[in-house]
Short mmCIF file of C-alpha atoms in Angstrom, two decimals:
data_model
loop_
_atom_site.label_atom_id
_atom_site.label_comp_id
_atom_site.label_asym_id
_atom_site.label_seq_id
_atom_site.Cartn_x
_atom_site.Cartn_y
_atom_site.Cartn_z
CA UNK D 1 -86.66 79.66 -14.65
CA UNK D 2 -86.97 82.63 -12.54
CA UNK D 3 -85.56 82.34 -9.31
CA UNK D 4 -87.14 85.69 -7.74
CA UNK D 5 -87.89 86.08 -3.76
CA UNK D 6 -89.82 84.26 -1.41
CA UNK D 7 -93.61 85.98 -0.64
CA UNK D 8 -95.03 86.67 2.17
CA UNK D 9 -97.20 83.68 1.25
CA UNK D 10 -94.80 81.73 1.74
CA UNK D 11 -94.33 83.22 4.78
CA UNK D 12 -97.69 81.85 6.14
CA UNK D 13 -97.09 78.63 4.47
CA UNK D 14 -94.26 78.19 6.20
CA UNK D 15 -96.37 78.46 10.13
CA UNK D 16 -99.21 76.51 8.98
CA UNK D 17 -96.58 73.45 7.77
CA UNK D 18 -94.84 73.92 11.13
CA UNK D 19 -97.26 74.15 13.40
CA UNK D 20 -96.52 71.62 16.26
CA UNK D 21 -98.59 68.31 16.35
CA UNK D 22 -100.91 66.72 19.08
CA UNK D 23 -97.95 65.15 19.83
CA UNK D 24 -93.97 64.88 19.53
CA UNK D 25 -93.22 62.02 16.90
CA UNK D 26 -89.51 60.28 17.12
CA UNK D 27 -89.05 59.59 12.84
CA UNK D 28 -85.65 57.75 11.73
CA UNK D 29 -84.56 59.05 8.62
CA UNK D 30 -81.97 57.20 6.88
CA UNK D 31 -79.28 58.50 4.22
CA UNK D 32 -76.42 57.84 3.17
CA UNK D 33 -74.74 62.05 3.26
CA UNK D 34 -71.83 61.12 5.90
CA UNK D 35 -69.47 63.88 4.31
CA UNK D 36 -68.81 67.09 6.39
CA UNK D 37 -70.73 68.80 3.26
CA UNK D 38 -73.12 66.28 3.65
CA UNK D 39 -73.55 66.34 7.52
CA UNK D 40 -74.18 70.22 7.39
CA UNK D 41 -76.10 70.34 4.88
CA UNK D 42 -78.70 67.00 6.70
CA UNK D 43 -78.28 68.66 9.34
CA UNK D 44 -81.16 71.40 8.15
CA UNK D 45 -83.68 69.10 7.28
CA UNK D 46 -83.02 68.06 10.70
CA UNK D 47 -83.56 71.20 12.19
CA UNK D 48 -86.64 72.27 9.71
CA UNK D 49 -88.23 68.79 10.57
CA UNK D 50 -87.66 69.39 14.89
CA UNK D 51 -89.45 72.61 14.11
CA UNK D 52 -92.57 70.87 13.75
CA UNK D 53 -92.63 69.14 17.19
CA UNK D 54 -91.36 66.22 16.04
CA UNK D 55 -87.58 64.58 16.59
CA UNK D 56 -85.08 63.85 13.49
CA UNK D 57 -84.04 60.52 14.47
CA UNK D 58 -80.70 60.04 12.10
CA UNK D 59 -80.02 56.61 10.64
CA UNK D 60 -76.88 57.67 8.85
CA UNK D 61 -75.40 55.01 6.99
CA UNK D 62 -71.49 55.51 6.23
CA UNK D 63 -70.11 54.69 2.67
CA UNK D 64 -71.88 55.58 -0.57
CA UNK D 65 -75.13 54.60 -1.65
CA UNK D 66 -74.72 51.02 -3.04
CA UNK D 67 -73.41 50.16 0.35
CA UNK D 68 -76.74 52.19 2.35
CA UNK D 69 -79.41 50.89 -0.34
CA UNK D 70 -78.96 47.29 0.65
CA UNK D 71 -79.30 47.69 3.79
CA UNK D 72 -82.14 50.11 3.61
CA UNK D 73 -83.93 47.54 0.86
CA UNK D 74 -82.91 44.39 3.26
CA UNK D 75 -84.80 46.32 6.61
CA UNK D 76 -87.73 47.45 4.88
CA UNK D 77 -88.60 44.29 3.11
CA UNK D 78 -87.86 42.36 5.96
CA UNK D 79 -90.22 44.25 8.26
CA UNK D 80 -88.34 46.72 10.19
CA UNK D 81 -89.26 49.99 8.04
CA UNK D 82 -87.76 53.17 8.67
CA UNK D 83 -89.36 56.40 8.79
CA UNK D 84 -88.20 57.76 5.72
CA UNK D 85 -85.57 56.99 3.31
CA UNK D 86 -83.16 58.02 0.87
CA UNK D 87 -83.17 57.02 -3.08
CA UNK D 88 -82.12 59.12 -5.73
CA UNK D 89 -84.21 59.89 -8.20
CA UNK D 90 -85.62 57.43 -10.80
CA UNK D 91 -85.90 53.30 -10.77
CA UNK D 92 -83.99 52.68 -7.43
CA UNK D 93 -87.18 52.52 -5.41
CA UNK D 94 -89.30 50.97 -8.28
CA UNK D 95 -89.92 47.60 -7.13
CA UNK D 96 -90.21 48.72 -2.94
CA UNK D 97 -93.30 50.63 -4.66
CA UNK D 98 -94.67 47.61 -6.67
CA UNK D 99 -94.19 45.68 -3.84
CA UNK D 100 -96.06 47.69 -2.10
CA UNK D 101 -94.50 48.45 0.50
CA UNK D 102 -94.00 52.06 -0.03
CA UNK D 103 -96.31 55.19 0.91
CA UNK D 104 -98.72 57.13 -1.47
CA UNK D 105 -98.00 60.68 -1.23
CA UNK D 106 -100.32 61.70 -3.99
CA UNK D 107 -103.08 63.13 -1.79
CA UNK D 108 -100.49 65.37 0.20
CA UNK D 109 -98.39 66.57 -3.38
CA UNK D 110 -102.03 67.54 -4.81
CA UNK D 111 -103.06 69.52 -1.45
CA UNK D 112 -99.80 71.44 -1.80
CA UNK D 113 -99.27 71.86 -5.10
CA UNK D 114 -96.27 69.97 -5.50
CA UNK D 115 -96.71 69.96 -9.82
CA UNK D 116 -96.87 73.47 -9.60
CA UNK D 117 -93.70 74.06 -7.38
CA UNK D 118 -91.25 71.52 -8.45
CA UNK D 119 -89.10 71.92 -11.42
CA UNK D 120 -87.86 70.59 -13.89
CA UNK D 121 -91.17 68.06 -14.34
CA UNK D 122 -88.68 65.36 -14.62
CA UNK D 123 -88.03 65.31 -11.08
CA UNK D 124 -91.71 65.14 -10.16
CA UNK D 125 -92.25 61.74 -12.95
CA UNK D 126 -88.97 60.10 -11.17
CA UNK D 127 -91.61 59.98 -8.41
CA UNK D 128 -94.21 59.38 -10.00
CA UNK D 129 -95.62 55.42 -10.55
CA UNK D 130 -98.89 54.14 -12.27
CA UNK D 131 -100.32 57.94 -11.83
CA UNK D 132 -99.25 58.10 -8.14
CA UNK D 133 -96.96 59.90 -6.21
CA UNK D 134 -94.63 58.17 -3.82
CA UNK D 135 -91.42 60.37 -3.40
CA UNK D 136 -90.22 63.84 -2.46
CA UNK D 137 -87.52 64.85 -5.01
CA UNK D 138 -85.34 67.59 -2.77
CA UNK D 139 -82.39 68.85 -4.91
CA UNK D 140 -81.23 68.71 -8.63
CA UNK D 141 -77.64 66.69 -8.37
CA UNK D 142 -75.46 67.17 -11.59
CA UNK D 143 -72.55 64.75 -12.45
CA UNK D 144 -70.98 67.57 -14.84
CA UNK D 145 -68.66 69.12 -13.43
CA UNK D 146 -64.82 69.19 -13.37
CA UNK D 147 -63.41 70.99 -10.25
CA UNK D 148 -59.77 72.34 -10.42
CA UNK D 149 -57.09 72.64 -7.70
CA UNK D 150 -55.84 76.53 -8.62
CA UNK D 151 -52.75 76.38 -6.39
CA UNK D 152 -52.12 72.64 -7.91
CA UNK D 153 -51.79 74.63 -11.51
CA UNK D 154 -50.42 77.47 -9.96
CA UNK D 155 -47.47 75.19 -9.00
CA UNK D 156 -47.18 73.44 -11.82
CA UNK D 157 -46.60 77.12 -13.73
CA UNK D 158 -49.71 76.18 -16.18
CA UNK D 159 -52.71 78.37 -16.40
CA UNK D 160 -55.72 76.66 -15.02
CA UNK D 161 -57.80 75.14 -17.94
CA UNK D 162 -60.84 76.11 -19.27
CA UNK D 163 -62.04 73.26 -21.39
CA UNK D 164 -61.20 69.20 -20.98
CA UNK D 165 -58.51 69.33 -23.84
CA UNK D 166 -56.53 71.50 -21.80
CA UNK D 167 -56.60 69.56 -18.45
CA UNK D 168 -55.65 66.71 -20.10
CA UNK D 169 -52.87 68.77 -22.29
CA UNK D 170 -51.94 69.90 -18.59
CA UNK D 171 -51.17 66.67 -17.01
CA UNK D 172 -47.75 66.29 -17.78
CA UNK D 173 -46.69 69.35 -16.17
CA UNK D 174 -48.99 68.49 -12.47
CA UNK D 175 -47.12 65.09 -12.99
CA UNK D 176 -43.25 66.52 -12.90
CA UNK D 177 -44.87 68.98 -10.04
CA UNK D 178 -45.84 65.76 -7.90
CA UNK D 179 -49.25 66.17 -8.30
CA UNK D 180 -51.54 63.56 -9.61
CA UNK D 181 -53.54 65.29 -12.66
CA UNK D 182 -57.14 63.44 -11.77
CA UNK D 183 -58.05 62.62 -8.49
CA UNK D 184 -60.50 59.37 -8.56
CA UNK D 185 -61.94 57.22 -5.58
CA UNK D 186 -62.23 53.58 -6.01
CA UNK D 187 -65.62 53.24 -5.46
CA UNK D 188 -66.96 51.88 -9.08
CA UNK D 189 -69.68 54.41 -9.19
CA UNK D 190 -67.16 56.82 -9.66
CA UNK D 191 -65.82 55.53 -12.33
CA UNK D 192 -69.02 55.19 -13.94
CA UNK D 193 -70.10 58.54 -12.77
CA UNK D 194 -67.00 59.69 -15.37
CA UNK D 195 -67.21 58.06 -18.13
CA UNK D 196 -71.02 59.04 -18.42
CA UNK D 197 -69.77 62.91 -18.13
CA UNK D 198 -67.16 62.70 -20.74
CA UNK D 199 -70.20 60.38 -22.80
CA UNK D 200 -72.22 64.38 -22.52
CA UNK D 201 -69.21 66.14 -23.15
CA UNK D 202 -67.18 64.71 -25.69
CA UNK D 203 -70.34 62.96 -27.58
CA UNK D 204 -73.38 65.02 -27.13
CA UNK D 205 -76.64 65.42 -25.83
CA UNK D 206 -78.56 62.87 -28.46
CA UNK D 207 -75.75 60.29 -28.66
CA UNK D 208 -76.04 60.15 -24.87
CA UNK D 209 -79.63 59.57 -24.87
CA UNK D 210 -79.80 57.67 -27.60
CA UNK D 211 -77.22 55.49 -25.69
CA UNK D 212 -78.67 55.38 -22.25
CA UNK D 213 -81.74 56.57 -23.53
CA UNK D 214 -82.75 54.42 -26.07
CA UNK D 215 -80.63 51.80 -25.21
CA UNK D 216 -79.62 52.11 -28.51
CA UNK D 217 -76.29 49.76 -29.00
CA UNK D 218 -75.40 50.21 -32.38
CA UNK D 219 -74.70 53.56 -31.40
CA UNK D 220 -72.91 52.38 -28.06
CA UNK D 221 -70.29 50.41 -30.57
CA UNK D 222 -69.55 52.74 -32.97
CA UNK D 223 -67.15 55.97 -33.72
CA UNK D 224 -68.47 59.09 -30.96
CA UNK D 225 -68.15 56.74 -28.49
CA UNK D 226 -65.01 55.21 -29.42
CA UNK D 227 -63.82 58.77 -29.20
CA UNK D 228 -65.14 58.95 -25.59
CA UNK D 229 -63.25 55.65 -24.60
CA UNK D 230 -60.72 57.60 -26.27
CA UNK D 231 -60.94 60.18 -23.49
CA UNK D 232 -61.62 58.03 -21.17
CA UNK D 233 -58.61 56.14 -21.28
CA UNK D 234 -56.44 59.67 -20.95
CA UNK D 235 -58.57 60.01 -17.39
CA UNK D 236 -57.51 56.60 -16.35
CA UNK D 237 -53.53 57.41 -16.84
CA UNK D 238 -54.22 60.90 -15.36
CA UNK D 239 -55.90 59.13 -12.22
CA UNK D 240 -53.70 56.29 -11.43
CA UNK D 241 -52.00 58.11 -8.80
CA UNK D 242 -55.07 58.64 -6.28
CA UNK D 243 -55.06 55.77 -4.31
CA UNK D 244 -58.01 56.84 -1.90
CA UNK D 245 -61.28 55.18 -1.96
CA UNK D 246 -64.21 57.61 -1.58
CA UNK D 247 -65.12 60.67 -3.58
CA UNK D 248 -64.83 63.36 -0.52
CA UNK D 249 -61.08 61.94 -0.23
CA UNK D 250 -60.63 62.29 -3.63
CA UNK D 251 -62.20 65.99 -3.41
CA UNK D 252 -59.90 66.54 -0.73
CA UNK D 253 -56.48 65.53 -2.69
CA UNK D 254 -57.55 68.64 -5.07
CA UNK D 255 -58.95 71.09 -1.56
CA UNK D 256 -55.32 70.59 -0.36
CA UNK D 257 -53.89 71.24 -3.89
CA UNK D 258 -52.41 67.58 -3.98
CA UNK D 259 -54.59 66.40 -7.58
CA UNK D 260 -54.76 68.83 -10.08
CA UNK D 261 -58.86 67.91 -10.79
CA UNK D 262 -61.77 65.45 -10.28
CA UNK D 263 -64.75 64.79 -12.12
CA UNK D 264 -67.77 64.83 -9.71
CA UNK D 265 -70.89 65.91 -9.13
CA UNK D 266 -72.37 69.25 -7.79
CA UNK D 267 -72.22 68.10 -4.03
CA UNK D 268 -68.46 68.08 -4.16
CA UNK D 269 -69.50 71.65 -3.90
CA UNK D 270 -70.20 70.76 0.03
CA UNK D 271 -66.68 69.67 0.66
CA UNK D 272 -65.04 72.97 -0.76
CA UNK D 273 -67.13 75.24 1.30
CA UNK D 274 -66.73 73.21 4.91
CA UNK D 275 -62.57 73.62 3.69
CA UNK D 276 -63.76 77.18 3.62
CA UNK D 277 -62.37 78.05 0.45
CA UNK D 278 -63.83 79.82 -2.27
CA UNK D 279 -65.42 79.46 -5.66
CA UNK D 280 -63.37 81.56 -8.38
CA UNK D 281 -60.35 81.98 -6.36
CA UNK D 282 -59.47 79.21 -4.30
CA UNK D 283 -60.95 76.27 -7.30
CA UNK D 284 -62.85 76.63 -10.39
CA UNK D 285 -65.68 74.52 -11.94
CA UNK D 286 -65.82 73.45 -15.55
CA UNK D 287 -69.80 72.50 -15.94
CA UNK D 288 -69.96 70.25 -19.15
CA UNK D 289 -65.76 69.91 -18.26
CA UNK D 290 -66.04 73.29 -20.32
CA UNK D 291 -66.74 71.26 -23.34
CA UNK D 292 -70.78 71.11 -23.41
CA UNK D 293 -72.69 72.83 -20.28
CA UNK D 294 -75.43 70.88 -20.27
CA UNK D 295 -76.14 69.21 -17.02
CA UNK D 296 -78.26 66.38 -15.39
CA UNK D 297 -81.28 66.54 -13.04
CA UNK D 298 -81.11 63.53 -10.88
CA UNK D 299 -80.07 64.07 -7.45
CA UNK D 300 -81.89 62.65 -4.17
CA UNK D 301 -86.02 62.04 -2.58
CA UNK D 302 -87.31 60.36 0.07
CA UNK D 303 -89.52 57.64 0.35
CA UNK D 304 -91.86 56.46 3.52
CA UNK D 305 -92.43 53.51 3.61
CA UNK D 306 -95.71 52.52 5.17
CA UNK D 307 -96.27 52.27 8.84
CA UNK D 308 -98.96 50.89 10.71
CA UNK D 309 -98.57 53.73 13.59
CA UNK D 310 -100.78 56.58 12.86
CA UNK D 311 -98.99 59.18 14.85
CA UNK D 312 -95.91 58.96 12.60
CA UNK D 313 -97.90 57.87 9.77
CA UNK D 314 -98.44 62.26 10.49
CA UNK D 315 -95.05 63.27 11.34
CA UNK D 316 -93.93 61.07 7.70
CA UNK D 317 -96.33 64.10 6.06
CA UNK D 318 -95.07 66.99 8.22
CA UNK D 319 -91.41 65.47 7.52
CA UNK D 320 -92.32 65.61 3.68
CA UNK D 321 -93.86 69.09 4.04
CA UNK D 322 -91.14 70.27 5.48
CA UNK D 323 -88.05 68.94 3.02
CA UNK D 324 -90.45 71.32 -0.08
CA UNK D 325 -90.94 73.90 2.55
CA UNK D 326 -88.86 77.27 0.72
CA UNK D 327 -86.77 78.04 3.88
CA UNK D 328 -85.43 75.03 4.06
CA UNK D 329 -85.12 74.45 0.54
CA UNK D 330 -82.50 77.23 0.09
CA UNK D 331 -80.60 76.37 3.46
CA UNK D 332 -80.55 72.62 2.90
CA UNK D 333 -79.21 73.08 -0.97
CA UNK D 334 -76.33 76.11 -0.30
CA UNK D 335 -74.83 73.64 2.07
CA UNK D 336 -75.24 70.87 -0.26
CA UNK D 337 -73.50 72.68 -2.96
CA UNK D 338 -76.94 71.15 -5.37
CA UNK D 339 -80.25 73.37 -6.76
CA UNK D 340 -83.80 73.43 -4.91
CA UNK D 341 -86.30 71.79 -6.98
CA UNK D 342 -88.50 74.93 -6.10
CA UNK D 343 -88.32 77.61 -8.80
CA UNK D 344 -89.41 80.39 -6.26
CA UNK D 345 -86.81 80.72 -4.31
CA UNK D 346 -84.63 83.22 -3.33
CA UNK D 347 -80.82 81.99 -4.21
CA UNK D 348 -78.94 84.91 -3.86
CA UNK D 349 -76.69 83.71 -1.70
CA UNK D 350 -75.45 81.23 -4.64
CA UNK D 351 -71.70 80.97 -4.94
CA UNK D 352 -70.06 81.54 -8.84
CA UNK D 353 -70.83 77.87 -8.94
CA UNK D 354 -74.15 77.23 -8.14
CA UNK D 355 -74.61 80.36 -9.91
CA UNK D 356 -73.35 78.59 -13.37
CA UNK D 357 -75.95 75.48 -12.56
CA UNK D 358 -79.09 78.14 -12.10
CA UNK D 359 -78.04 79.85 -15.43
CA UNK D 360 -77.76 76.08 -17.25
CA UNK D 361 -80.94 75.07 -15.37
CA UNK D 362 -82.74 78.04 -16.60
CA UNK D 363 -81.70 77.68 -20.26
CA UNK D 364 -83.26 74.07 -20.30
CA UNK D 365 -79.34 73.06 -21.25
CA UNK D 366 -80.34 69.33 -19.30
CA UNK D 367 -80.22 65.61 -19.32
CA UNK D 368 -82.13 63.08 -17.14
CA UNK D 369 -79.52 61.60 -15.03
CA UNK D 370 -78.49 57.53 -15.89
CA UNK D 371 -80.71 56.13 -12.63
CA UNK D 372 -83.72 57.75 -14.31
CA UNK D 373 -83.11 56.31 -17.56
CA UNK D 374 -81.88 52.53 -16.56
CA UNK D 375 -82.73 49.68 -13.83
CA UNK D 376 -80.42 49.17 -10.85
CA UNK D 377 -79.11 45.88 -12.70
CA UNK D 378 -77.95 47.66 -15.72
CA UNK D 379 -76.80 50.32 -13.57
CA UNK D 380 -74.66 47.78 -11.58
CA UNK D 381 -73.17 45.89 -14.93
CA UNK D 382 -71.89 49.62 -15.97
CA UNK D 383 -70.11 50.33 -12.73
CA UNK D 384 -69.06 46.76 -12.77
CA UNK D 385 -67.16 47.14 -16.09
CA UNK D 386 -66.15 50.96 -16.10
CA UNK D 387 -64.46 49.91 -12.32
CA UNK D 388 -62.74 47.41 -13.86
CA UNK D 389 -62.03 49.57 -16.92
CA UNK D 390 -59.67 52.30 -14.71
CA UNK D 391 -58.41 50.30 -12.58
CA UNK D 392 -56.68 47.37 -15.28
CA UNK D 393 -55.03 48.91 -17.56
CA UNK D 394 -54.63 45.69 -20.04
CA UNK D 395 -58.45 46.19 -20.52
CA UNK D 396 -58.18 48.33 -24.10
CA UNK D 397 -60.48 50.94 -25.07
CA UNK D 398 -61.48 48.33 -28.08
CA UNK D 399 -62.19 45.52 -25.74
CA UNK D 400 -64.15 47.65 -23.13
CA UNK D 401 -66.39 49.53 -25.66
CA UNK D 402 -67.48 45.98 -27.22
CA UNK D 403 -68.92 45.36 -23.74
CA UNK D 404 -70.41 48.09 -22.67
CA UNK D 405 -72.12 47.79 -26.87
CA UNK D 406 -73.42 44.18 -24.82
CA UNK D 407 -74.68 45.84 -21.05
CA UNK D 408 -76.75 48.99 -23.70
CA UNK D 409 -78.24 45.66 -25.61
CA UNK D 410 -79.46 43.94 -23.25
CA UNK D 411 -80.42 46.75 -20.77
CA UNK D 412 -83.70 47.37 -19.69
#
């Protein structure tokens, strides 16, 4: 995929999309973007929507998606829907769609040719159920990154690692210097996500897809995954001094040099940016943990609950259009640290880490996110397992792998 300069045609499209409606409408938008970098990014969506003559009413819910989603779902099923709401790409809103509570966006998507501008195709596929499109993908967020503090390694007297093995080997030197080797927050999705990243890096794409795509319990119980659990055991030993809960608190440990590194998605870039740090100078990023340069094509999408108010329904369409506008895509994703879903925009302002992601994406070295492959019930079981594994060193890698294989055997 080539990222090229926006054309005059796009400028004309922007003018049409952003034409003021007959009457301004307040539209509540719920999301869980509350960290510094996230707030800066979501502000770009609000600005673009307000430019249509409507008004973005911010419905930020503090905490992670795991905290926010039940609240969002309860409101929609309870008859108090918002105008639009964030979910991740995949199956998180599947039951709401099946219950007829989400708006069908197929006509708008056809009119604006989303199938031609959204890349990779899997993003729009994740919004599609029974041939109808129910959401707007807004970014590509990849989990497969190791973020490193250059200052921490300088203080420890060791070179900045180039891969996972070098990072593990540097652990004792970091600890001796009073630095936590690996920052890891206490939220279950963080430990489960770290394991998924380790799986791709160490066992490879084919094994990842057999386990999470094919739900192959035999592979999950096999020797390749045993290597991954060994690496996860190393990770939990390195993370034992983190003592933080939220992901951005863990990122801050890296930013301040109190931790050597963090396994986290590319949304961490937003925090480095807000802190004024420069990729390649103050921090180093290793896609695929420097072992296997593959990125996942998960991310965020917005769904639009069915509303009886006709004017608000029109405002929903204006919001959907503005989110995919090329100018908005660039502004939002540069601040979010993610990649745009449009392959036809100018990303000349991208930093070194984003450029690495773009290069990997262009080569097609991608995998789906686990949210796209498994139900939320299975995801929750996996999160519970790894939350317990990382918190309780008495659980052996062998015992944890056995439980993991049982989860995969019953996965849907």
